[in-house]
PDB file of C-alpha atoms in Angstrom:
ATOM      1  CA  MET A   1     180.545 171.660 293.299  1.00 34.00           C
ATOM      2  CA  ASP A   2     179.567 171.321 296.971  1.00 37.00           C
ATOM      3  CA  ASN A   3     183.423 171.110 298.573  1.00 37.00           C
ATOM      4  CA  ALA A   4     186.261 171.503 296.141  1.00 38.00           C
ATOM      5  CA  HIS A   5     183.890 174.655 294.622  1.00 38.00           C
ATOM      6  CA  ALA A   6     186.038 174.904 291.171  1.00 41.00           C
ATOM      7  CA  CYS A   7     185.686 171.352 289.992  1.00 45.00           C
ATOM      8  CA  THR A   8     182.070 170.177 288.096  1.00 43.00           C
ATOM      9  CA  ALA A   9     182.617 166.541 289.641  1.00 42.00           C
ATOM     10  CA  CYS A  10     181.737 167.257 293.572  1.00 49.00           C
ATOM     11  CA  GLY A  11     177.646 167.405 293.386  1.00 45.00           C
ATOM     12  CA  ASP A  12     176.213 167.137 296.900  1.00 58.00           C
ATOM     13  CA  SER A  13     172.846 167.141 296.231  1.00 66.00           C
ATOM     14  CA  LEU A  14     173.051 162.935 296.971  1.00 77.00           C
ATOM     15  CA  SER A  15     170.636 162.589 299.815  1.00 75.00           C
ATOM     16  CA  THR A  16     170.826 159.701 301.644  1.00 70.00           C
ATOM     17  CA  ASP A  17     167.674 159.882 304.059  1.00 64.00           C
ATOM     18  CA  TRP A  18     164.161 159.141 302.804  1.00 59.00           C
ATOM     19  CA  ALA A  19     162.327 161.192 305.104  1.00 53.00           C
ATOM     20  CA  ILE A  20     164.137 163.669 305.107  1.00 51.00           C
ATOM     21  CA  GLN A  21     162.671 164.458 301.663  1.00 50.00           C
ATOM     22  CA  GLY A  22     159.787 164.552 303.696  1.00 46.00           C
ATOM     23  CA  VAL A  23     158.625 161.266 302.207  1.00 50.00           C
ATOM     24  CA  SER A  24     158.236 160.307 305.886  1.00 54.00           C
ATOM     25  CA  THR A  25     156.547 161.932 308.454  1.00 58.00           C
ATOM     26  CA  THR A  26     157.472 160.095 311.265  1.00 70.00           C
ATOM     27  CA  PRO A  27     157.780 162.236 314.358  1.00 83.00           C
ATOM     28  CA  GLY A  28     161.628 161.788 316.036  1.00 90.00           C
ATOM     29  CA  PHE A  29     165.251 162.415 315.556  1.00 94.00           C
ATOM     30  CA  ILE A  30     167.971 160.681 313.032  1.00 93.00           C
ATOM     31  CA  ALA A  31     170.969 160.793 313.556  1.00 96.00           C
ATOM     32  CA  ASP A  32     173.378 160.150 310.561  1.00 95.00           C
ATOM     33  CA  LEU A  33     177.181 159.681 310.343  1.00 97.00           C
ATOM     34  CA  SER A  34     178.145 159.441 306.608  1.00 96.00           C
ATOM     35  CA  HIS A  35     181.698 158.943 303.953  1.00 97.00           C
ATOM     36  CA  SER A  36     182.361 160.175 301.296  1.00 96.00           C
ATOM     37  CA  TYR A  37     185.523 159.441 298.452  1.00 97.00           C
ATOM     38  CA  ILE A  38     186.280 161.204 295.811  1.00 96.00           C
ATOM     39  CA  ASN A  39     189.309 161.094 294.015  1.00 96.00           C
ATOM     40  CA  GLN A  40     188.894 163.810 290.988  1.00 96.00           C
ATOM     41  CA  ASN A  41     192.012 162.960 289.089  1.00 94.00           C
ATOM     42  CA  GLN A  42     190.998 163.504 285.355  1.00 94.00           C
ATOM     43  CA  GLN A  43     191.998 166.719 283.779  1.00 93.00           C
ATOM     44  CA  ARG A  44     188.249 168.288 281.260  1.00 94.00           C
ATOM     45  CA  TYR A  45     187.576 171.172 279.507  1.00 93.00           C
ATOM     46  CA  GLY A  46     184.009 171.210 278.023  1.00 92.00           C
ATOM     47  CA  THR A  47     182.420 168.427 277.137  1.00 94.00           C
ATOM     48  CA  SER A  48     185.248 165.832 277.649  1.00 93.00           C
ATOM     49  CA  LYS A  49     188.744 164.750 278.405  1.00 94.00           C
ATOM     50  CA  ALA A  50     190.904 167.583 277.717  1.00 92.00           C
ATOM     51  CA  SER A  51     193.536 166.920 275.435  1.00 92.00           C
ATOM     52  CA  PRO A  52     197.453 166.547 276.198  1.00 92.00           C
ATOM     53  CA  ALA A  53     198.267 169.364 273.342  1.00 93.00           C
ATOM     54  CA  LEU A  54     194.976 171.520 274.791  1.00 92.00           C
ATOM     55  CA  ILE A  55     196.659 171.160 278.298  1.00 90.00           C
ATOM     56  CA  SER A  56     200.039 172.173 276.992  1.00 88.00           C
ATOM     57  CA  SER A  57     198.281 175.370 275.943  1.00 90.00           C
ATOM     58  CA  LEU A  58     196.803 176.387 278.874  1.00 88.00           C
ATOM     59  CA  ARG A  59     200.546 175.550 280.614  1.00 85.00           C
ATOM     60  CA  GLY A  60     202.347 177.459 277.757  1.00 84.00           C
ATOM     61  CA  ALA A  61     199.986 180.818 278.527  1.00 84.00           C
ATOM     62  CA  GLY A  62     200.614 180.690 282.316  1.00 82.00           C
ATOM     63  CA  GLN A  63     197.845 179.057 283.502  1.00 86.00           C
ATOM     64  CA  GLU A  64     197.675 176.368 286.909  1.00 87.00           C
ATOM     65  CA  ILE A  65     197.042 173.037 285.820  1.00 90.00           C
ATOM     66  CA  GLU A  66     195.497 171.196 288.798  1.00 92.00           C
ATOM     67  CA  ASP A  67     197.273 168.025 289.090  1.00 94.00           C
ATOM     68  CA  TYR A  68     195.256 165.991 291.663  1.00 96.00           C
ATOM     69  CA  THR A  69     192.382 166.807 294.484  1.00 96.00           C
ATOM     70  CA  LYS A  70     191.780 163.912 296.695  1.00 97.00           C
ATOM     71  CA  THR A  71     189.455 164.261 299.575  1.00 96.00           C
ATOM     72  CA  GLN A  72     187.149 162.234 302.494  1.00 97.00           C
ATOM     73  CA  MET A  73     184.507 163.700 303.697  1.00 96.00           C
ATOM     74  CA  VAL A  74     182.698 162.650 306.980  1.00 97.00           C
ATOM     75  CA  THR A  75     179.533 163.994 307.838  1.00 96.00           C
ATOM     76  CA  ALA A  76     177.723 164.224 311.160  1.00 97.00           C
ATOM     77  CA  SER A  77     173.773 165.169 311.179  1.00 95.00           C
ATOM     78  CA  LEU A  78     171.059 165.402 312.802  1.00 96.00           C
ATOM     79  CA  ASN A  79     167.639 165.556 311.988  1.00 94.00           C
ATOM     80  CA  TYR A  80     164.713 166.350 313.172  1.00 93.00           C
ATOM     81  CA  THR A  81     160.815 165.512 312.122  1.00 90.00           C
ATOM     82  CA  ASN A  82     157.651 166.890 313.539  1.00 88.00           C
ATOM     83  CA  ASP A  83     154.087 167.205 312.146  1.00 84.00           C
ATOM     84  CA  THR A  84     154.473 169.472 309.092  1.00 88.00           C
ATOM     85  CA  TRP A  85     157.926 171.127 309.873  1.00 91.00           C
ATOM     86  CA  GLY A  86     161.619 169.314 310.366  1.00 91.00           C
ATOM     87  CA  VAL A  87     164.830 170.825 310.748  1.00 95.00           C
ATOM     88  CA  ASN A  88     168.273 169.183 309.974  1.00 94.00           C
ATOM     89  CA  THR A  89     172.174 170.328 311.109  1.00 96.00           C
ATOM     90  CA  GLN A  90     174.828 168.509 309.088  1.00 96.00           C
ATOM     91  CA  LEU A  91     178.631 168.834 310.047  1.00 97.00           C
ATOM     92  CA  PRO A  92     181.251 167.964 308.002  1.00 96.00           C
ATOM     93  CA  PHE A  93     184.515 167.285 308.419  1.00 97.00           C
ATOM     94  CA  ILE A  94     186.645 167.503 304.956  1.00 97.00           C
ATOM     95  CA  ARG A  95     190.463 165.710 304.891  1.00 97.00           C
ATOM     96  CA  ARG A  96     191.557 166.771 301.450  1.00 97.00           C
ATOM     97  CA  THR A  97     195.180 166.106 299.919  1.00 96.00           C
ATOM     98  CA  HIS A  98     196.240 168.298 296.731  1.00 96.00           C
ATOM     99  CA  GLY A  99     198.530 169.009 293.474  1.00 95.00           C
ATOM    100  CA  THR A 100     199.149 171.520 291.302  1.00 93.00           C
ATOM    101  CA  PHE A 101     201.476 172.199 288.432  1.00 91.00           C
ATOM    102  CA  GLY A 102     202.243 176.728 289.117  1.00 84.00           C
ATOM    103  CA  GLU A 103     202.085 179.395 286.148  1.00 79.00           C
ATOM    104  CA  GLU A 104     205.671 179.051 286.303  1.00 77.00           C
ATOM    105  CA  GLU A 105     207.262 176.455 284.636  1.00 74.00           C
ATOM    106  CA  ASN A 106     209.144 173.213 286.854  1.00 81.00           C
ATOM    107  CA  ASN A 107     206.962 174.457 289.297  1.00 87.00           C
ATOM    108  CA  TYR A 108     204.655 172.112 291.281  1.00 93.00           C
ATOM    109  CA  GLY A 109     202.654 172.766 294.736  1.00 93.00           C
ATOM    110  CA  SER A 110     201.316 170.621 297.266  1.00 95.00           C
ATOM    111  CA  SER A 111     198.718 170.803 300.617  1.00 95.00           C
ATOM    112  CA  PHE A 112     197.308 168.784 302.608  1.00 96.00           C
ATOM    113  CA  SER A 113     194.314 170.615 305.027  1.00 95.00           C
ATOM    114  CA  SER A 114     192.390 167.992 307.642  1.00 96.00           C
ATOM    115  CA  ASN A 115     189.425 170.202 309.341  1.00 95.00           C
ATOM    116  CA  LEU A 116     185.966 171.628 309.729  1.00 96.00           C
ATOM    117  CA  GLY A 117     184.024 172.342 307.045  1.00 96.00           C
ATOM    118  CA  ASP A 118     180.685 175.100 306.338  1.00 97.00           C
ATOM    119  CA  VAL A 119     177.646 173.738 308.520  1.00 97.00           C
ATOM    120  CA  ARG A 120     174.353 173.782 306.806  1.00 97.00           C
ATOM    121  CA  VAL A 121     171.352 174.246 308.737  1.00 97.00           C
ATOM    122  CA  ILE A 122     168.392 173.299 306.417  1.00 95.00           C
ATOM    123  CA  GLY A 123     164.442 173.611 307.592  1.00 95.00           C
ATOM    124  CA  ARG A 124     161.657 172.661 305.618  1.00 92.00           C
ATOM    125  CA  TYR A 125     157.304 172.372 305.628  1.00 93.00           C
ATOM    126  CA  THR A 126     155.027 170.222 304.781  1.00 88.00           C
ATOM    127  CA  GLY A 127     152.152 172.074 305.181  1.00 84.00           C
ATOM    128  CA  LEU A 128     151.361 172.976 301.924  1.00 81.00           C
ATOM    129  CA  SER A 129     149.102 169.886 300.754  1.00 80.00           C
ATOM    130  CA  VAL A 130     146.580 167.776 302.791  1.00 83.00           C
ATOM    131  CA  ASP A 131     148.667 164.263 302.991  1.00 82.00           C
ATOM    132  CA  ARG A 132     152.105 166.560 303.289  1.00 83.00           C
ATOM    133  CA  THR A 133     154.136 165.276 300.266  1.00 86.00           C
ATOM    134  CA  ALA A 134     154.465 169.025 299.050  1.00 91.00           C
ATOM    135  CA  GLY A 135     156.442 171.206 301.220  1.00 92.00           C
ATOM    136  CA  ILE A 136     159.553 174.188 301.113  1.00 95.00           C
ATOM    137  CA  ILE A 137     162.813 173.913 301.560  1.00 95.00           C
ATOM    138  CA  ALA A 138     165.204 177.502 304.178  1.00 97.00           C
ATOM    139  CA  GLY A 139     168.593 177.070 305.369  1.00 97.00           C
ATOM    140  CA  LEU A 140     171.886 178.745 305.624  1.00 98.00           C
ATOM    141  CA  LYS A 141     175.484 177.993 304.983  1.00 97.00           C
ATOM    142  CA  LEU A 142     177.844 179.144 307.697  1.00 98.00           C
ATOM    143  CA  PRO A 143     181.335 179.816 307.349  1.00 97.00           C
ATOM    144  CA  THR A 144     182.780 177.682 309.395  1.00 97.00           C
ATOM    145  CA  GLY A 145     185.344 176.011 307.511  1.00 95.00           C
ATOM    146  CA  SER A 146     188.787 176.675 307.084  1.00 94.00           C
ATOM    147  CA  THR A 147     189.877 179.597 304.246  1.00 94.00           C
ATOM    148  CA  ASN A 148     193.363 178.936 304.970  1.00 91.00           C
ATOM    149  CA  THR A 149     195.163 176.146 303.942  1.00 93.00           C
ATOM    150  CA  LYS A 150     198.563 177.081 302.156  1.00 93.00           C
ATOM    151  CA  PHE A 151     200.433 174.639 300.541  1.00 93.00           C
ATOM    152  CA  SER A 152     203.103 172.463 302.592  1.00 92.00           C
ATOM    153  CA  GLY A 153     204.900 170.573 300.149  1.00 92.00           C
ATOM    154  CA  GLY A 154     206.465 171.497 296.398  1.00 90.00           C
ATOM    155  CA  THR A 155     209.282 173.505 295.082  1.00 90.00           C
ATOM    156  CA  PRO A 156     210.012 176.565 296.972  1.00 91.00           C
ATOM    157  CA  ASP A 157     208.488 179.178 295.258  1.00 87.00           C
ATOM    158  CA  LEU A 158     204.766 178.009 295.988  1.00 89.00           C
ATOM    159  CA  ILE A 159     205.559 176.687 299.882  1.00 91.00           C
ATOM    160  CA  ASN A 160     203.574 178.694 302.162  1.00 92.00           C
ATOM    161  CA  THR A 161     201.079 180.826 299.776  1.00 90.00           C
ATOM    162  CA  SER A 162     197.757 180.170 299.667  1.00 89.00           C
ATOM    163  CA  LEU A 163     195.592 177.722 298.076  1.00 90.00           C
ATOM    164  CA  ASP A 164     193.325 179.214 295.591  1.00 89.00           C
ATOM    165  CA  ARG A 165     189.872 180.017 297.413  1.00 91.00           C
ATOM    166  CA  ALA A 166     187.383 177.640 295.476  1.00 90.00           C
ATOM    167  CA  LEU A 167     189.782 174.902 296.828  1.00 92.00           C
ATOM    168  CA  GLN A 168     189.564 175.934 300.302  1.00 94.00           C
ATOM    169  CA  ASN A 169     187.320 173.785 303.022  1.00 94.00           C
ATOM    170  CA  GLY A 170     185.188 176.843 303.158  1.00 95.00           C
ATOM    171  CA  THR A 171     184.006 179.639 301.190  1.00 94.00           C
ATOM    172  CA  GLY A 172     184.133 181.626 303.735  1.00 94.00           C
ATOM    173  CA  SER A 173     180.055 182.989 302.827  1.00 96.00           C
ATOM    174  CA  THR A 174     177.475 182.574 304.422  1.00 98.00           C
ATOM    175  CA  ASP A 175     174.649 181.414 301.797  1.00 98.00           C
ATOM    176  CA  LEU A 176     171.094 181.305 301.891  1.00 98.00           C
ATOM    177  CA  ILE A 177     169.619 177.722 300.540  1.00 97.00           C
ATOM    178  CA  MET A 178     165.536 178.074 299.606  1.00 98.00           C
ATOM    179  CA  GLY A 179     163.684 175.664 297.658  1.00 96.00           C
ATOM    180  CA  GLY A 180     160.616 172.876 297.655  1.00 94.00           C
ATOM    181  CA  PHE A 181     159.988 169.038 296.774  1.00 92.00           C
ATOM    182  CA  VAL A 182     157.767 167.208 296.572  1.00 92.00           C
ATOM    183  CA  SER A 183     157.125 163.081 296.833  1.00 90.00           C
ATOM    184  CA  GLY A 184     154.718 160.172 296.376  1.00 90.00           C
ATOM    185  CA  ALA A 185     154.146 156.350 295.934  1.00 88.00           C
ATOM    186  CA  ALA A 186     153.081 154.223 293.596  1.00 86.00           C
ATOM    187  CA  GLY A 187     152.672 150.626 294.647  1.00 85.00           C
ATOM    188  CA  LYS A 188     155.746 149.244 296.003  1.00 88.00           C
ATOM    189  CA  TYR A 189     157.687 152.476 294.393  1.00 90.00           C
ATOM    190  CA  GLY A 190     157.913 156.120 295.958  1.00 90.00           C
ATOM    191  CA  TRP A 191     159.355 158.627 294.966  1.00 92.00           C
ATOM    192  CA  PHE A 192     160.829 162.355 294.950  1.00 92.00           C
ATOM    193  CA  ALA A 193     162.002 165.214 293.856  1.00 94.00           C
ATOM    194  CA  GLN A 194     163.800 168.556 294.870  1.00 94.00           C
ATOM    195  CA  GLY A 195     165.208 171.371 293.977  1.00 95.00           C
ATOM    196  CA  THR A 196     167.207 174.189 295.744  1.00 96.00           C
ATOM    197  CA  LEU A 197     168.724 177.348 295.297  1.00 97.00           C
ATOM    198  CA  GLN A 198     172.445 178.492 296.813  1.00 97.00           C
ATOM    199  CA  HIS A 199     173.002 182.179 297.075  1.00 98.00           C
ATOM    200  CA  ALA A 200     176.086 183.668 299.169  1.00 97.00           C
ATOM    201  CA  VAL A 201     174.689 187.091 301.289  1.00 97.00           C
ATOM    202  CA  SER A 202     177.363 187.260 302.911  1.00 95.00           C
ATOM    203  CA  THR A 203     181.628 186.702 301.712  1.00 94.00           C
ATOM    204  CA  LYS A 204     184.787 187.530 302.977  1.00 89.00           C
ATOM    205  CA  THR A 205     187.839 188.979 302.054  1.00 89.00           C
ATOM    206  CA  ILE A 206     191.048 187.558 303.024  1.00 86.00           C
ATOM    207  CA  ASP A 207     194.625 189.105 302.346  1.00 84.00           C
ATOM    208  CA  GLY A 208     192.544 192.427 300.769  1.00 87.00           C
ATOM    209  CA  LEU A 209     190.931 190.599 298.160  1.00 89.00           C
ATOM    210  CA  ASP A 210     187.004 189.684 297.713  1.00 93.00           C
ATOM    211  CA  TYR A 211     185.514 186.385 297.008  1.00 94.00           C
ATOM    212  CA  ARG A 212     182.052 184.809 296.343  1.00 95.00           C
ATOM    213  CA  PRO A 213     181.225 181.711 295.085  1.00 96.00           C
ATOM    214  CA  GLY A 214     179.128 181.423 292.390  1.00 96.00           C
ATOM    215  CA  ASP A 215     175.262 180.592 292.990  1.00 97.00           C
ATOM    216  CA  THR A 216     174.236 177.082 293.064  1.00 97.00           C
ATOM    217  CA  TYR A 217     171.217 175.453 291.219  1.00 97.00           C
ATOM    218  CA  LEU A 218     170.628 171.789 292.556  1.00 96.00           C
ATOM    219  CA  LEU A 219     168.046 169.112 290.985  1.00 96.00           C
ATOM    220  CA  ASN A 220     167.477 165.860 292.578  1.00 95.00           C
ATOM    221  CA  THR A 221     164.895 163.463 292.066  1.00 95.00           C
ATOM    222  CA  GLY A 222     164.519 159.560 293.439  1.00 94.00           C
ATOM    223  CA  MET A 223     162.591 156.192 293.357  1.00 93.00           C
ATOM    224  CA  ARG A 224     162.765 153.203 295.830  1.00 91.00           C
ATOM    225  CA  TYR A 225     161.590 149.700 295.325  1.00 89.00           C
ATOM    226  CA  ALA A 226     159.912 148.808 298.126  1.00 82.00           C
ATOM    227  CA  LYS A 227     159.297 145.023 296.904  1.00 81.00           C
ATOM    228  CA  PHE A 228     161.833 143.477 299.188  1.00 82.00           C
ATOM    229  CA  GLY A 229     160.288 144.351 302.443  1.00 74.00           C
ATOM    230  CA  SER A 230     161.653 147.104 305.430  1.00 75.00           C
ATOM    231  CA  GLN A 231     164.852 145.279 305.677  1.00 87.00           C
ATOM    232  CA  PHE A 232     166.486 145.933 301.692  1.00 92.00           C
ATOM    233  CA  THR A 233     165.420 148.887 300.389  1.00 91.00           C
ATOM    234  CA  PRO A 234     167.293 149.531 296.645  1.00 94.00           C
ATOM    235  CA  MET A 235     167.005 153.218 295.504  1.00 94.00           C
ATOM    236  CA  LEU A 236     168.164 155.654 292.272  1.00 96.00           C
ATOM    237  CA  GLN A 237     168.509 158.901 291.651  1.00 96.00           C
ATOM    238  CA  LEU A 238     169.412 161.408 289.129  1.00 97.00           C
ATOM    239  CA  MET A 239     171.421 164.669 290.348  1.00 96.00           C
ATOM    240  CA  TYR A 240     171.517 167.841 288.102  1.00 97.00           C
ATOM    241  CA  THR A 241     174.051 170.165 289.465  1.00 96.00           C
ATOM    242  CA  HIS A 242     174.501 173.226 287.855  1.00 97.00           C
ATOM    243  CA  ARG A 243     176.975 176.237 289.526  1.00 96.00           C
ATOM    244  CA  ARG A 244     178.086 179.715 287.867  1.00 96.00           C
ATOM    245  CA  PRO A 245     181.088 180.996 287.963  1.00 96.00           C
ATOM    246  CA  ASP A 246     182.680 182.451 291.423  1.00 95.00           C
ATOM    247  CA  THR A 247     183.737 186.158 290.852  1.00 94.00           C
ATOM    248  CA  GLY A 248     185.673 189.063 293.126  1.00 92.00           C
ATOM    249  CA  ALA A 249     190.131 189.098 292.790  1.00 89.00           C
ATOM    250  CA  GLY A 250     190.359 186.031 294.993  1.00 88.00           C
ATOM    251  CA  ALA A 251     188.050 183.941 292.906  1.00 89.00           C
ATOM    252  CA  SER A 252     190.610 182.379 290.111  1.00 88.00           C
ATOM    253  CA  PRO A 253     191.942 183.814 287.489  1.00 87.00           C
ATOM    254  CA  ALA A 254     190.369 183.534 283.901  1.00 85.00           C
ATOM    255  CA  ASP A 255     191.415 180.567 281.154  1.00 86.00           C
ATOM    256  CA  SER A 256     194.495 181.709 279.409  1.00 83.00           C
ATOM    257  CA  LEU A 257     193.216 181.032 276.076  1.00 82.00           C
ATOM    258  CA  THR A 258     189.349 181.987 276.045  1.00 83.00           C
ATOM    259  CA  GLN A 259     189.668 185.053 279.191  1.00 86.00           C
ATOM    260  CA  GLY A 260     185.984 182.711 280.272  1.00 86.00           C
ATOM    261  CA  PRO A 261     185.009 181.656 283.741  1.00 89.00           C
ATOM    262  CA  SER A 262     187.349 179.001 284.570  1.00 88.00           C
ATOM    263  CA  THR A 263     184.822 177.773 287.615  1.00 92.00           C
ATOM    264  CA  GLY A 264     181.695 176.640 287.551  1.00 94.00           C
ATOM    265  CA  GLY A 265     179.452 174.476 285.149  1.00 95.00           C
ATOM    266  CA  THR A 266     177.205 172.047 284.632  1.00 96.00           C
ATOM    267  CA  LEU A 267     176.975 168.025 286.437  1.00 96.00           C
ATOM    268  CA  VAL A 268     173.890 165.018 285.912  1.00 97.00           C
ATOM    269  CA  HIS A 269     175.489 162.013 287.871  1.00 96.00           C
ATOM    270  CA  LEU A 270     173.725 158.656 288.385  1.00 97.00           C
ATOM    271  CA  ALA A 271     173.308 157.406 291.996  1.00 96.00           C
ATOM    272  CA  PRO A 272     172.290 153.529 292.902  1.00 96.00           C
ATOM    273  CA  GLY A 273     172.719 152.477 296.279  1.00 95.00           C
ATOM    274  CA  ALA A 274     170.500 150.814 299.140  1.00 94.00           C
ATOM    275  CA  THR A 275     169.293 150.920 302.872  1.00 93.00           C
ATOM    276  CA  ILE A 276     169.731 148.070 304.971  1.00 94.00           C
ATOM    277  CA  ARG A 277     167.990 147.922 308.395  1.00 92.00           C
ATOM    278  CA  ILE A 278     169.989 146.061 310.529  1.00 93.00           C
ATOM    279  CA  GLY A 279     167.762 146.566 313.416  1.00 88.00           C
ATOM    280  CA  GLY A 280     166.732 148.559 316.623  1.00 87.00           C
ATOM    281  CA  GLY A 281     165.939 152.076 314.345  1.00 89.00           C
ATOM    282  CA  THR A 282     169.789 151.423 313.271  1.00 94.00           C
ATOM    283  CA  SER A 283     170.167 151.601 308.944  1.00 94.00           C
ATOM    284  CA  VAL A 284     173.401 151.017 306.450  1.00 96.00           C
ATOM    285  CA  TYR A 285     173.518 153.057 302.933  1.00 95.00           C
ATOM    286  CA  GLY A 286     175.810 153.104 300.394  1.00 96.00           C
ATOM    287  CA  PHE A 287     174.967 155.097 297.282  1.00 96.00           C
ATOM    288  CA  ILE A 288     177.753 155.187 294.171  1.00 96.00           C
ATOM    289  CA  GLN A 289     177.319 158.590 292.123  1.00 96.00           C
ATOM    290  CA  LEU A 290     178.435 158.127 288.271  1.00 97.00           C
ATOM    291  CA  PRO A 291     178.652 161.077 286.422  1.00 96.00           C
ATOM    292  CA  VAL A 292     176.765 161.144 282.644  1.00 96.00           C
ATOM    293  CA  TYR A 293     176.853 164.248 281.845  1.00 97.00           C
ATOM    294  CA  GLN A 294     179.932 167.153 282.192  1.00 95.00           C
ATOM    295  CA  ASN A 295     180.221 170.125 280.912  1.00 95.00           C
ATOM    296  CA  ALA A 296     183.342 172.303 282.679  1.00 94.00           C
ATOM    297  CA  ASN A 297     184.334 176.117 282.282  1.00 92.00           C
ATOM    298  CA  SER A 298     187.716 175.846 281.691  1.00 89.00           C
ATOM    299  CA  LEU A 299     189.955 173.268 282.717  1.00 92.00           C
ATOM    300  CA  GLN A 300     188.949 171.146 285.749  1.00 93.00           C
ATOM    301  CA  LEU A 301     190.193 168.189 287.422  1.00 94.00           C
ATOM    302  CA  GLY A 302     186.720 165.457 287.326  1.00 94.00           C
ATOM    303  CA  ALA A 303     186.353 162.065 289.190  1.00 95.00           C
ATOM    304  CA  ASN A 304     185.014 158.494 287.529  1.00 95.00           C
ATOM    305  CA  TYR A 305     182.912 158.707 290.589  1.00 95.00           C
ATOM    306  CA  THR A 306     182.299 159.291 294.236  1.00 96.00           C
ATOM    307  CA  LEU A 307     181.431 156.958 296.937  1.00 96.00           C
ATOM    308  CA  THR A 308     179.258 157.421 299.881  1.00 96.00           C
ATOM    309  CA  LEU A 309     178.798 154.690 303.042  1.00 96.00           C
ATOM    310  CA  GLY A 310     177.137 155.477 306.263  1.00 96.00           C
ATOM    311  CA  ILE A 311     175.287 154.427 309.011  1.00 96.00           C
ATOM    312  CA  ARG A 312     172.027 156.296 310.535  1.00 94.00           C
ATOM    313  CA  HIS A 313     169.886 155.996 314.385  1.00 95.00           C
ATOM    314  CA  SER A 314     166.295 156.812 314.726  1.00 91.00           C
ATOM    315  CA  PHE A 315     164.721 157.072 317.647  1.00 89.00           C
TER     316      PHE A 315
END
């Protein structure tokens, strides 16, 4: 639900930087570079894997059937923290391959894209409490990502036709992001909880077709364990994502059997990970996101895991 917006498996609520959650108020900059990999090759319908019979029924009714989507995303971010406020800017670069069985029998299309995604600028204010353990979040997702990827391989009648808007590296919309967070500590444990709402306030019409990505609700709670000292810190996060269906003439067609929405859904991820400090203000980290609950509107692609690795430097 981050970058391949039609799927339930693409959660983007993972927090890779404890300081950005307001847990740390040390003034200064943090530069971060991360790489995420997700291979969506699992057909899901509702809360379970889609059966071959169901897929055949949808196919027979003329519905497109997505085959796979492989996404690699490199995100460069710069975070600044002052006494009571901070700002984080995220610049993603997305490399994606995708395959789809078309609406007509024996049709198949494949695509490749490698370009900028949608930039995010998120501010936070921690002056709501004396100890600065609670705050508000406000920011924008900007329409910097590509929206013109076309099928480049497959059967001739699909080549050079546009991918669904939900599969583009950018939504074409300017989104408002609002939320809040709270954090604390108990002995060797630190924790945070955060909630945000993302809503498109300005959209882009392409080829005469309007498109509005569905609102996204994110809840994320995390815990870290400091008994091993400052060099190694294990973490565990639980993330809830609910995305409402996309709307507009450019949105994916309705489910061919139920006529209900074919985008949106609910996902819960469990994400264990760790940060290792390597000295000089530099640390590396890794997380694996594991889906523990998925409820997809119509037939959507899911993934068994999402892997994120990164490096950051404080100065």
